Coordinates of C-alpha atoms (C1' of nucleotides) in Angstrom, one line a residue:
Chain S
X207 CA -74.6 -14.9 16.0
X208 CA -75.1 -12.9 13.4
X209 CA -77.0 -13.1 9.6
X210 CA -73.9 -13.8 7.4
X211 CA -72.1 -15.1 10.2
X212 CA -74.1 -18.0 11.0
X213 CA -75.5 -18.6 7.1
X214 CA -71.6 -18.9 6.8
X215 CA -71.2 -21.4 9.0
X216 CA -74.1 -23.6 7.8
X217 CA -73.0 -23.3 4.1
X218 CA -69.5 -24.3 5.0
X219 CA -70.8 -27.3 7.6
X220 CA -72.7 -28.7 4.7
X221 CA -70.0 -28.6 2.2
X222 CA -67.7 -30.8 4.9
X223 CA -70.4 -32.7 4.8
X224 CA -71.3 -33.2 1.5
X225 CA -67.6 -34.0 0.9
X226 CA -66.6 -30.8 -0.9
X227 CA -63.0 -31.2 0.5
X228 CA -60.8 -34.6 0.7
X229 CA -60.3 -36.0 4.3
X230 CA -57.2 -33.8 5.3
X231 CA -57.2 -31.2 2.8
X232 CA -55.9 -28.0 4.2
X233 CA -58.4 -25.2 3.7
X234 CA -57.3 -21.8 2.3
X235 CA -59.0 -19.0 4.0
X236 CA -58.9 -16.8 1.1
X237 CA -59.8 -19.2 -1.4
X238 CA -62.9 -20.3 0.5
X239 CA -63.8 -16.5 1.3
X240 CA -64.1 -15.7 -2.3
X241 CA -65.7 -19.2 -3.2
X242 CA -68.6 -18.1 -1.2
X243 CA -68.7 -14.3 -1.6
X244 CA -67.7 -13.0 2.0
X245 CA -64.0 -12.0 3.1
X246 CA -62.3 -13.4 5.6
X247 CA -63.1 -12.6 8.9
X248 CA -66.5 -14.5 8.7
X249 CA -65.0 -17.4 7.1
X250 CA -62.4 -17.6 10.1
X251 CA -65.1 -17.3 12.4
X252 CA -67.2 -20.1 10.6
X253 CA -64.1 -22.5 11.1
X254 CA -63.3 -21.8 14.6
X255 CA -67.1 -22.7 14.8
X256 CA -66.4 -25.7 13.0
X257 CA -63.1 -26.6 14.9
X258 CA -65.6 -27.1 17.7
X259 CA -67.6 -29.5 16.0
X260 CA -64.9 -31.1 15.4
X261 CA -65.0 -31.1 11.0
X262 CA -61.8 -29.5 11.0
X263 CA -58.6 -28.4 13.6
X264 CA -56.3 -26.1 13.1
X265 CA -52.7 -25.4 13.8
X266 CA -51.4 -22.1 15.0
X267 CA -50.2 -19.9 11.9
X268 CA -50.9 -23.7 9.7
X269 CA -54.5 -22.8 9.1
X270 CA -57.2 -25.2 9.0
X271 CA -57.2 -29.2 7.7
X272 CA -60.7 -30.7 7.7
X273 CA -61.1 -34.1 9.6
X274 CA -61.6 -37.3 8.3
X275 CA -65.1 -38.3 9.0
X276 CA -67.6 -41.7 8.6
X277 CA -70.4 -42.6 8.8
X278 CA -69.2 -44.5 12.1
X279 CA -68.6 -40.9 13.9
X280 CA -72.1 -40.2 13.6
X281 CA -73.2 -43.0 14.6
X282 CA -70.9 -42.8 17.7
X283 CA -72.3 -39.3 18.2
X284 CA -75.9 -40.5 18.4
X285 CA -74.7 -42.8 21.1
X286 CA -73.1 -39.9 23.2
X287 CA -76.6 -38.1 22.8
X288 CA -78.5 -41.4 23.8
X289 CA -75.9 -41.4 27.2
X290 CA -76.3 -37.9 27.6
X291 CA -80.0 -38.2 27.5
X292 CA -80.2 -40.9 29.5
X293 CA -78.8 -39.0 32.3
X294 CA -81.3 -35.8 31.4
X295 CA -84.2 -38.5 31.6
X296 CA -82.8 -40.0 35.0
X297 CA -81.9 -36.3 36.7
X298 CA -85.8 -35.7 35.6
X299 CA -87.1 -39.0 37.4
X300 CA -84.9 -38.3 40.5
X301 CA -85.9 -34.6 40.9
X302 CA -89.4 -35.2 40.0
X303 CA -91.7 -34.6 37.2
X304 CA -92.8 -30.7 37.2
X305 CA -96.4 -30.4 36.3
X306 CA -95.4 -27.9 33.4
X307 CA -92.9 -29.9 32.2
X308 CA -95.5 -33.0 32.2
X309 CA -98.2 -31.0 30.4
X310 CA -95.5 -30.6 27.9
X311 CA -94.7 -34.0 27.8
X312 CA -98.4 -35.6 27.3
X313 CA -99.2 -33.3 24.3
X314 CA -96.2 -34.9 22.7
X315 CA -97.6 -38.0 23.2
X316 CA -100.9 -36.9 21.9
X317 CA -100.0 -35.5 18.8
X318 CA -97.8 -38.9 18.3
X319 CA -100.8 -40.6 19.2
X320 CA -103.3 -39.1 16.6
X321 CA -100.2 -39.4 14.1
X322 CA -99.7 -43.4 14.6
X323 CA -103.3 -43.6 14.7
X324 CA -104.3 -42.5 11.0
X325 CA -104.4 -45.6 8.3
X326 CA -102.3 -43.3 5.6
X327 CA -99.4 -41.0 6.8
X328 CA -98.4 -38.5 4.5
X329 CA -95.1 -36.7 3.9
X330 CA -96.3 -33.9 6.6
X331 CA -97.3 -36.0 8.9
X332 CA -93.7 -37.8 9.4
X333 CA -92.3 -34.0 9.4
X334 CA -95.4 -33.0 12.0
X335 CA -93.8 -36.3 14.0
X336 CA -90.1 -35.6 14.1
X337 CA -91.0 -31.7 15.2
X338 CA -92.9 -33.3 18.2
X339 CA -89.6 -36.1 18.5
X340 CA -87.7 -32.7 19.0
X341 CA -89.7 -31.4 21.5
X342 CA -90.2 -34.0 23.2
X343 CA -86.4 -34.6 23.7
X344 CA -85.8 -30.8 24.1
X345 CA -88.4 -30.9 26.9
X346 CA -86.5 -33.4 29.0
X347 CA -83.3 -31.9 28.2
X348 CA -84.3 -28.1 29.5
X349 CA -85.8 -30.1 32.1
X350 CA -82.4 -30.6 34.0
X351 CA -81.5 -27.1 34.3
X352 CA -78.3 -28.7 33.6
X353 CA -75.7 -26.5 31.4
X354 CA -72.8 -28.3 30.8
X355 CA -75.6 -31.3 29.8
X356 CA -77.4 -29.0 27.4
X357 CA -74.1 -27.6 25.6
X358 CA -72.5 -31.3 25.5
X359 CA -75.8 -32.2 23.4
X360 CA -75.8 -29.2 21.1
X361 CA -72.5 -30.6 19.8
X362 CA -74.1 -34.0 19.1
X363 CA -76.8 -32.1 17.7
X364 CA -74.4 -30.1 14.6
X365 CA -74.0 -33.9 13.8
X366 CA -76.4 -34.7 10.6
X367 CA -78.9 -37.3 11.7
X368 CA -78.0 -37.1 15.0
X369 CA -80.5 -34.7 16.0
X370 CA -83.7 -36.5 17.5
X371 CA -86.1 -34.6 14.8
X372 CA -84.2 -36.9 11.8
X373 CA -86.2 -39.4 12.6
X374 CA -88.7 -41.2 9.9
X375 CA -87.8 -38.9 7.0
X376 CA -88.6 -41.5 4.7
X377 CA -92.6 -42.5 4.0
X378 CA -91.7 -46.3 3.6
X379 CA -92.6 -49.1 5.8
X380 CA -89.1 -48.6 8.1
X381 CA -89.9 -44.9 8.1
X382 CA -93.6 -46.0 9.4
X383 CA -92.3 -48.5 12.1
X384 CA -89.6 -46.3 13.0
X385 CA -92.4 -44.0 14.5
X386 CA -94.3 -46.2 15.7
X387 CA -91.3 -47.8 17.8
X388 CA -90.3 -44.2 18.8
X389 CA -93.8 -43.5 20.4
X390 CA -94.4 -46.1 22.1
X391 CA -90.9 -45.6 23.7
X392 CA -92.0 -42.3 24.4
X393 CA -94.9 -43.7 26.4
X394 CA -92.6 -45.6 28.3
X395 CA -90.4 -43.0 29.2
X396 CA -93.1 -40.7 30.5
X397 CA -93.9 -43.5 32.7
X398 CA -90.8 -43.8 34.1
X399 CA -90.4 -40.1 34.4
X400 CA -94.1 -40.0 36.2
X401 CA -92.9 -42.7 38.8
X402 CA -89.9 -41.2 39.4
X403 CA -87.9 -44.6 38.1
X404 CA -84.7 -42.6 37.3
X405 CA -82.7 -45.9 36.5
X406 CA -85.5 -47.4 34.3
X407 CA -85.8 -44.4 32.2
X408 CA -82.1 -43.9 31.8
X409 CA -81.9 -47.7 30.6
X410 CA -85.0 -46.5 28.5
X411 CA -83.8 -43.0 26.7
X412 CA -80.4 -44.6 26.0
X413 CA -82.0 -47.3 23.9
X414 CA -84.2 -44.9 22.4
X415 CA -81.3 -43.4 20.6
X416 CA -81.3 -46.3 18.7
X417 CA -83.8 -45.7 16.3
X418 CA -81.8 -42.6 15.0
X419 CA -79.1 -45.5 14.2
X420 CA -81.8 -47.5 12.6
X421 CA -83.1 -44.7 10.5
X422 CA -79.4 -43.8 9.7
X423 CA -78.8 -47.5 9.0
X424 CA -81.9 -47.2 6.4
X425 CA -80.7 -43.7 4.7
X426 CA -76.7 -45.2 4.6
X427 CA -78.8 -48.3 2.9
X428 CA -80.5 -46.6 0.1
X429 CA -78.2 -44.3 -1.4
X430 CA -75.7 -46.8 -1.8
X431 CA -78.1 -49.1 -3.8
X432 CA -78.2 -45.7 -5.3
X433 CA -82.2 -45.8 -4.7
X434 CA -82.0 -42.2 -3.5
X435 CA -80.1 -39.2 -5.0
X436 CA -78.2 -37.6 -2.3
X437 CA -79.7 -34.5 -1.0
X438 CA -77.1 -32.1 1.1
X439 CA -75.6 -33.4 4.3
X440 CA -75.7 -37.1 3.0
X441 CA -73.2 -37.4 0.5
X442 CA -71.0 -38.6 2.7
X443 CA -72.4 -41.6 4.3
X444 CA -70.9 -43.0 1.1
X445 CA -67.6 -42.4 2.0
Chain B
X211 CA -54.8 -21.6 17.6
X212 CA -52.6 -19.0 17.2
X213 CA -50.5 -17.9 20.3
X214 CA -51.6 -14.5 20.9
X215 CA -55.4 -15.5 20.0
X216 CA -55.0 -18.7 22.6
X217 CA -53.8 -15.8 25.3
X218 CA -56.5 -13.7 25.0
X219 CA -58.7 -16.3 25.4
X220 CA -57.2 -18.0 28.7
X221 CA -57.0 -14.0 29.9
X222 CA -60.3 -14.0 29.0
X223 CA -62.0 -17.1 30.4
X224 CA -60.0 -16.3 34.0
X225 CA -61.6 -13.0 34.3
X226 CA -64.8 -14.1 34.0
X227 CA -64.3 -17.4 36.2
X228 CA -63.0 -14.5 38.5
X229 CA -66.2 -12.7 38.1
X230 CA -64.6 -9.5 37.0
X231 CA -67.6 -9.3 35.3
X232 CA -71.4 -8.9 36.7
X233 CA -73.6 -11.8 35.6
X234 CA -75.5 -10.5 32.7
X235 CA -73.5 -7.7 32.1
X236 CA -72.7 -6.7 28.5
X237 CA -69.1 -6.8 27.4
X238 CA -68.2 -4.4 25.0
X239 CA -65.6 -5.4 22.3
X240 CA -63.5 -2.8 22.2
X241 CA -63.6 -1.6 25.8
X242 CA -62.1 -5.2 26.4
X243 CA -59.9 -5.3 23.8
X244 CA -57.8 -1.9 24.7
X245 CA -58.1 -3.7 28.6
X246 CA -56.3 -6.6 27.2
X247 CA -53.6 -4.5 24.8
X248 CA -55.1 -6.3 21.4
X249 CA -57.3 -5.3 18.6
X250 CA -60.8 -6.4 18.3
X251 CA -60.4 -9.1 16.2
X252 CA -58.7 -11.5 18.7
X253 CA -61.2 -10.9 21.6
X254 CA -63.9 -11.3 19.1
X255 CA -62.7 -14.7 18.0
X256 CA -61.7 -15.3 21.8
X257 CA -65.8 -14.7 23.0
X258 CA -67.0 -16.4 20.1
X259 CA -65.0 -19.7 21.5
X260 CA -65.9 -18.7 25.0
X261 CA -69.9 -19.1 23.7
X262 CA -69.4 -22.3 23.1
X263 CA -68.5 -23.1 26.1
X264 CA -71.2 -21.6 27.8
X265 CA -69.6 -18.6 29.7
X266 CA -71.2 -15.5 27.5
X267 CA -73.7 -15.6 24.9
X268 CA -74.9 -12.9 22.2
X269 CA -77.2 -12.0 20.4
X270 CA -77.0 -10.7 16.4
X271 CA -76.0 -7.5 16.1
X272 CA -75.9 -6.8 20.2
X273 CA -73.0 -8.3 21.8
X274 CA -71.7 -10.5 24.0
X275 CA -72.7 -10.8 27.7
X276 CA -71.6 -12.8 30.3
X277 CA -73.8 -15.6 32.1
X278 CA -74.6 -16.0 35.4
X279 CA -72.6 -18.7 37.1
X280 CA -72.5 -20.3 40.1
X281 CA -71.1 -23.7 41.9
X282 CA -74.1 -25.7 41.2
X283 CA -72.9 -25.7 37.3
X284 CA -69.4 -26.9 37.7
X285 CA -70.8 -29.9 39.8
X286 CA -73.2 -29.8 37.0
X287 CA -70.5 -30.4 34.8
X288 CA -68.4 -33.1 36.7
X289 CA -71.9 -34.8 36.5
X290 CA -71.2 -34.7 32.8
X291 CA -68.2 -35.7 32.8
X292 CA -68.9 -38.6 35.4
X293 CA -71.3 -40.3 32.9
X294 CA -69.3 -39.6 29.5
X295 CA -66.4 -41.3 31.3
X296 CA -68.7 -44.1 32.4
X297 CA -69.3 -44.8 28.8
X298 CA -65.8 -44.3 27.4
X299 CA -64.7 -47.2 30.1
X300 CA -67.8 -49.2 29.2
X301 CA -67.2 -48.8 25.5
X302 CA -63.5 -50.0 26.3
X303 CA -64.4 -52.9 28.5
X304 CA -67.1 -54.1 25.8
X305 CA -64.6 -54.1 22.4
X306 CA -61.5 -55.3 25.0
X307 CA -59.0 -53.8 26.5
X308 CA -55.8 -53.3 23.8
X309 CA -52.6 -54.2 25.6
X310 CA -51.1 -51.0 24.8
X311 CA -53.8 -49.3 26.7
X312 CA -53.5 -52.1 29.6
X313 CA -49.9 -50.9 29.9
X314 CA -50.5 -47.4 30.1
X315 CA -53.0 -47.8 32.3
X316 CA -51.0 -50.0 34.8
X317 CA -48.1 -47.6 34.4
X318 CA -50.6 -45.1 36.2
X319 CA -51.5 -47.3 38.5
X320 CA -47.9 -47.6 39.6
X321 CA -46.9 -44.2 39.5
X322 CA -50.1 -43.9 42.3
X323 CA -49.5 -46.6 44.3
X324 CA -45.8 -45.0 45.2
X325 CA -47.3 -41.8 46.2
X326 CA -50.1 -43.6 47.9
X327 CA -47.3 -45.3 49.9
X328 CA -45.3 -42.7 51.1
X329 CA -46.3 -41.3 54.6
X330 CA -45.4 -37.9 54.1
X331 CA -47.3 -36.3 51.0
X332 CA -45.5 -33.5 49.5
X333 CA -47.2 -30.7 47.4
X334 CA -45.0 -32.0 44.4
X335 CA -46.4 -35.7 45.1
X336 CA -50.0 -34.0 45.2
X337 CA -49.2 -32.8 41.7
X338 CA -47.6 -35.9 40.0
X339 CA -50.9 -37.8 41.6
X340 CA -53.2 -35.0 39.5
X341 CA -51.0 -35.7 36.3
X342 CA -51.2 -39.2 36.5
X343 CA -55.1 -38.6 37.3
X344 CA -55.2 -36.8 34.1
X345 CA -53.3 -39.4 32.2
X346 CA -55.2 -41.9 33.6
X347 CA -58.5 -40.9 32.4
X348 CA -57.0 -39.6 29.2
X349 CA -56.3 -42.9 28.5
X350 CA -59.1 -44.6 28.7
X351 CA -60.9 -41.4 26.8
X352 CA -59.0 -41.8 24.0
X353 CA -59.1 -45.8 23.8
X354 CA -62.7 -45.6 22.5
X355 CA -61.7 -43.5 19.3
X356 CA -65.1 -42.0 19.6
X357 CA -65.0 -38.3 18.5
X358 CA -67.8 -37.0 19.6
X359 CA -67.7 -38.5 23.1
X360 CA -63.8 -36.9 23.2
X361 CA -65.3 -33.6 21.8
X362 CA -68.1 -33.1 24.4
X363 CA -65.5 -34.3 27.4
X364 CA -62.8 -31.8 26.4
X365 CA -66.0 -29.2 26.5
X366 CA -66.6 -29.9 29.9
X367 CA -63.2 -29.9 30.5
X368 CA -63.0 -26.5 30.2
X369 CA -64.9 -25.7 33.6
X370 CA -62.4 -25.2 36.3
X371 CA -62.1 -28.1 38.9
X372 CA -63.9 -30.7 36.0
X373 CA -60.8 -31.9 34.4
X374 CA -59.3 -35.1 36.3
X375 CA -56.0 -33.3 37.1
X376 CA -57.4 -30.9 39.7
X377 CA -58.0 -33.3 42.0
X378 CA -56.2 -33.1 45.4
X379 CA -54.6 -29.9 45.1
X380 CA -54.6 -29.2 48.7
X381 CA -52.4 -30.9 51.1
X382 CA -54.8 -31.2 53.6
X383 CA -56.2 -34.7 55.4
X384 CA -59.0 -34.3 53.0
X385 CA -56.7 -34.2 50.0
X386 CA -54.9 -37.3 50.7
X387 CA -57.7 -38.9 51.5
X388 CA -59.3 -38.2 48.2
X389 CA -56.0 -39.4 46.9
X390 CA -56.2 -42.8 48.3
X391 CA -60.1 -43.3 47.3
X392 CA -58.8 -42.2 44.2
X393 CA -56.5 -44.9 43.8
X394 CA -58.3 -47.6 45.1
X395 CA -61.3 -46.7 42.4
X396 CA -58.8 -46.5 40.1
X397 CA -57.5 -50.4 40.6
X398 CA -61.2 -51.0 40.1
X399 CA -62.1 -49.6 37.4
X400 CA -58.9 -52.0 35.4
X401 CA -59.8 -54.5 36.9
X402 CA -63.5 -54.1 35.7
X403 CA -62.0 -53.1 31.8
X404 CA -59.6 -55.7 32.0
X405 CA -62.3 -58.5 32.7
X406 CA -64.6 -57.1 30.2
X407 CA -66.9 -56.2 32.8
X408 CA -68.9 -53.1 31.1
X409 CA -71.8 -52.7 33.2
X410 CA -69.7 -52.2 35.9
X411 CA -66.8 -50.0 34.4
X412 CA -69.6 -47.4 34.3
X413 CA -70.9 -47.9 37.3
X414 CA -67.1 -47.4 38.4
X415 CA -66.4 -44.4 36.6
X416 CA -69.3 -42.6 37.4
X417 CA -69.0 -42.9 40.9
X418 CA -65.5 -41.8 40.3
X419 CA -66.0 -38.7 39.5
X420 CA -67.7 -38.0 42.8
X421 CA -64.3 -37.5 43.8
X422 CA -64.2 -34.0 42.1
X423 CA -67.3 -32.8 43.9
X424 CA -66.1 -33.4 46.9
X425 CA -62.8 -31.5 46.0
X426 CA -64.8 -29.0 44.9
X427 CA -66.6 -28.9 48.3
X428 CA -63.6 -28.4 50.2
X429 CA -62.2 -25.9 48.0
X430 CA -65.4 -23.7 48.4
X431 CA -65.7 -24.4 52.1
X432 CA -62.1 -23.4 52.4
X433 CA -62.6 -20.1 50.7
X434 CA -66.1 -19.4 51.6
X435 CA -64.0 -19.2 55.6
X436 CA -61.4 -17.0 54.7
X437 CA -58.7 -19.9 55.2
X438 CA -57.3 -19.3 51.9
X439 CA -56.7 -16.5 49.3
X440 CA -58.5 -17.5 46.2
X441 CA -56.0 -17.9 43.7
X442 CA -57.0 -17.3 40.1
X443 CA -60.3 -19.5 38.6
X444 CA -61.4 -19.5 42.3
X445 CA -63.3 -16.3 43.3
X446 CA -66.1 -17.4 41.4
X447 CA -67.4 -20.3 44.0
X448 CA -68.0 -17.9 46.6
X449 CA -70.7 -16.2 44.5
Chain T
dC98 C1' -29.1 -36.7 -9.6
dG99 C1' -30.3 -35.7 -4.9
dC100 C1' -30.0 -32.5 -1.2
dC101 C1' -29.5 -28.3 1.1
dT102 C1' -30.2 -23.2 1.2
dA103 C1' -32.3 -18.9 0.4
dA104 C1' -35.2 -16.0 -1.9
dA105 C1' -40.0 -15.6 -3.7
dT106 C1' -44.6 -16.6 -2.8
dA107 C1' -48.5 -17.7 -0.3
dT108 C1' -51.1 -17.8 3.9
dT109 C1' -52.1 -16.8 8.4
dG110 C1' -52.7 -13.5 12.4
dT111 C1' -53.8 -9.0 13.8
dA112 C1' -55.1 -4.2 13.3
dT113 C1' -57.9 -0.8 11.4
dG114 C1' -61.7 1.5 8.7
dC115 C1' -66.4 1.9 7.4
dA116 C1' -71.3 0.8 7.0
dA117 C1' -75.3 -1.0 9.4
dT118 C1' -77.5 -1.5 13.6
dA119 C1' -78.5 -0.7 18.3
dT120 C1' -78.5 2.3 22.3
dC121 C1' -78.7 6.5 24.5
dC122 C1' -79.9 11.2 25.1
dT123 C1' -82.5 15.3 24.4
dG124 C1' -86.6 17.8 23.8
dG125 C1' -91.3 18.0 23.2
dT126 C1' -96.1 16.6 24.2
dC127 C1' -99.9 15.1 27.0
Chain R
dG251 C1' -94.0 13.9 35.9
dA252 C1' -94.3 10.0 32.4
dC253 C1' -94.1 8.9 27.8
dC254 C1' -92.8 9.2 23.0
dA255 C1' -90.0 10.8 18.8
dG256 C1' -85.9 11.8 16.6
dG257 C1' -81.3 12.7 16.2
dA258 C1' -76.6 11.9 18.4
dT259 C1' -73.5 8.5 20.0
dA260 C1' -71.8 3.9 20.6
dT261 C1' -71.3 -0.7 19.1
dT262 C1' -71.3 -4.4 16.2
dG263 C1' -70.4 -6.9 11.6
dC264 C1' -67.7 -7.1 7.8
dA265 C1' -64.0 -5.9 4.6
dT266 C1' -59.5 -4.7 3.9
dA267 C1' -54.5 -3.8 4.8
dC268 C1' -50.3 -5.0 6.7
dA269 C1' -46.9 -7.7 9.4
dA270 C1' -45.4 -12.3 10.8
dT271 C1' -45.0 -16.8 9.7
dA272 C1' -45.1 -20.9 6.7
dT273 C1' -44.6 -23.0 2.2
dT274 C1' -42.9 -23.3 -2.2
dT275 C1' -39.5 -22.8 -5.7
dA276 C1' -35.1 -22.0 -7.8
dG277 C1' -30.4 -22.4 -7.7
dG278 C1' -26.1 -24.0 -6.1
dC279 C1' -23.3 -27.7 -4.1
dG280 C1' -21.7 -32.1 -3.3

DNA sequence: CGCCTAAATATTGTATGCAATATCCTGGTC
DNA sequence: GACCAGGATATTGCATACAATATTTAGGCG
């Protein structure tokens, strides 16, 4: 995708998200074209993008109505992602663990490790931990050589929080147990993956997922005591 | 979707399934759109769609190509789909079954057990058993009222032999057979949602769609021996 | 006053044009 | 002959124009 195209796309995915329209509202392609500064084409391509995602559908010759949308569909995303890896995690197991892909695995853990270990962790080190969440995730994932598996899971992933590297974005005692939770689930999982327990690390990745409903649980929590300001994509776990 | 725009796309997702393209090869908007009789805005919005689900991918400013595609991803996909369905039934036999869904269900379950009975399977029985498949599955989809579990099913959907309906096209022993294991995993599965039995709704459903594989099998075995002409989203299995 | 009808308006769907970028081809150099 | 530079060509990305279709509004009728 291209420059504007995709910076398009983003802008308008965040202002869905942030609420910008009512549940419903019908969206004008012209009006929205000159509200951010680009003609049309790019903004119909942006939507058609978005259809996908499902934030809005469309009509033929009726245009574009954006969805309803809760908190609740998130959360149901982040359980699709924790089915869907699940089955990544058990495909790995039952095909067996490729050195490479082991290697990649274990320096997750390390750099978890040295992160759970320190006394203070700072801002940075709860973003250092949810790029190594990512990877580890993305590593199983790319794992399967499965398509159909990795596209299903980069629709959860337009989701906001549903992406694995979401978690622990807060420096407060949840955020902190959050990670610590998360890596020691990690350790499990490798396990499983090492002995080639497919079921057990299904069972395992599934209920990983949780934690991403935990943090979203603690984010929903604090904006509505109105603790937090909202920064973009979370305005509407109000709604 | 707009009628001509949905028409370009179909055209252009067959032609690829067909492999009238090379794997890799770059497709050139315009070249493609005089092919197809429309302008370049249609196709573009067509390939665009057709990225997402996985048959071409571009890069800024270079195009579209098409990916390389072979049988092992559309099983990959009715893997997919086998453990997204697994969840919607679990989902379903954890909050209850709603009655209206009960009765749809059962209505399905009917409509199969008076094909089943017949002893002479016409092609137009074959058919009404694939819409009722469809139906069937549909149902039990849409009883979660989970978005992003309907959004990444209707992805995979878009594969040719994942959707339920497919099933048994072939009047062959092998197609009735598949119609009656069908069936019979069918009465299982309600009975499973309809006691509240989660755990093993999955299980059900999962090994359900094991029936699609093996459809898939037979149609590629068919081909792959000159029996039949491939008709139209079929070349591509040979490859 | 409510409801239907039809013109006026707005909006979408498609085609086309132009600038930016990539790709290819030609000629030269080592 | 292989490789590199630079211009010619092709292709993409975006904007705009126009036709087809929806939506709104105004007016007439009961």
């Amino acid at each position: 995708m291209s420059n504007q195209q995709t910076r398009t796309t983003a802008r308008l995915r965040e202002m869905i998200l942030n609420g910008a329209f009512a549940p419903g509202e019908r969206i004008t392609e012209s009006a929205l074209a000159s509200a951010l500064g680009v003609s049309r084409t790019p903004v119909r391509l942006s939507l058609s993008v978005l259809e996908r995602e499902g934030l809005v559908s469309s009509e033929p010759n009726r245009g574009f109505r954006v969805e309803a949308y809760s908190i609740g569909d998130i959360s149901d995303a982040i359980d699709v992602r924790g089915t869907l890896e699940g089955m990544a995690a058990r495909l790995v197991a039952e095909d067996g663990l490729a050195p490479h892909t082991a290697a990649a695995l274990e320096d997750c853990l390390e750099i978890g490790e040295r992160i759970i270990a320190k006394r203070a962790i700072t801002p940075g080190d709860a973003s250092d931990f949810g790029e190594m969440n990512g990877r580890f995730h993305k590593t199983i994932i790319e794992a399967c050589n499965n398509k159909a598996l990795e596209n299903g899971l980069d629709l959860t992933h337009k989701m906001p929080f549903v992406e694995p590297a979401v978690i622990a974005i807060h420096d407060t005692i949840d955020g902190q147990q959050q990670m610590m939770v998360a890596q020691h689930q990690h350790r499990l999982i490798f396990d499983a993956l090492e002995n080639g327990e497919g079921a057990r690390a299904e069972a395992l990745m599934r209920e990983h997922a949780n934690v991403s409903k935990q943090a979203l649980n603690v984010i929903g929590a604090s904006i509505e005591s109105g603790e937090h300001s909202a920064p973009p994509s979370l305005r509407l776990v109000t709604s």
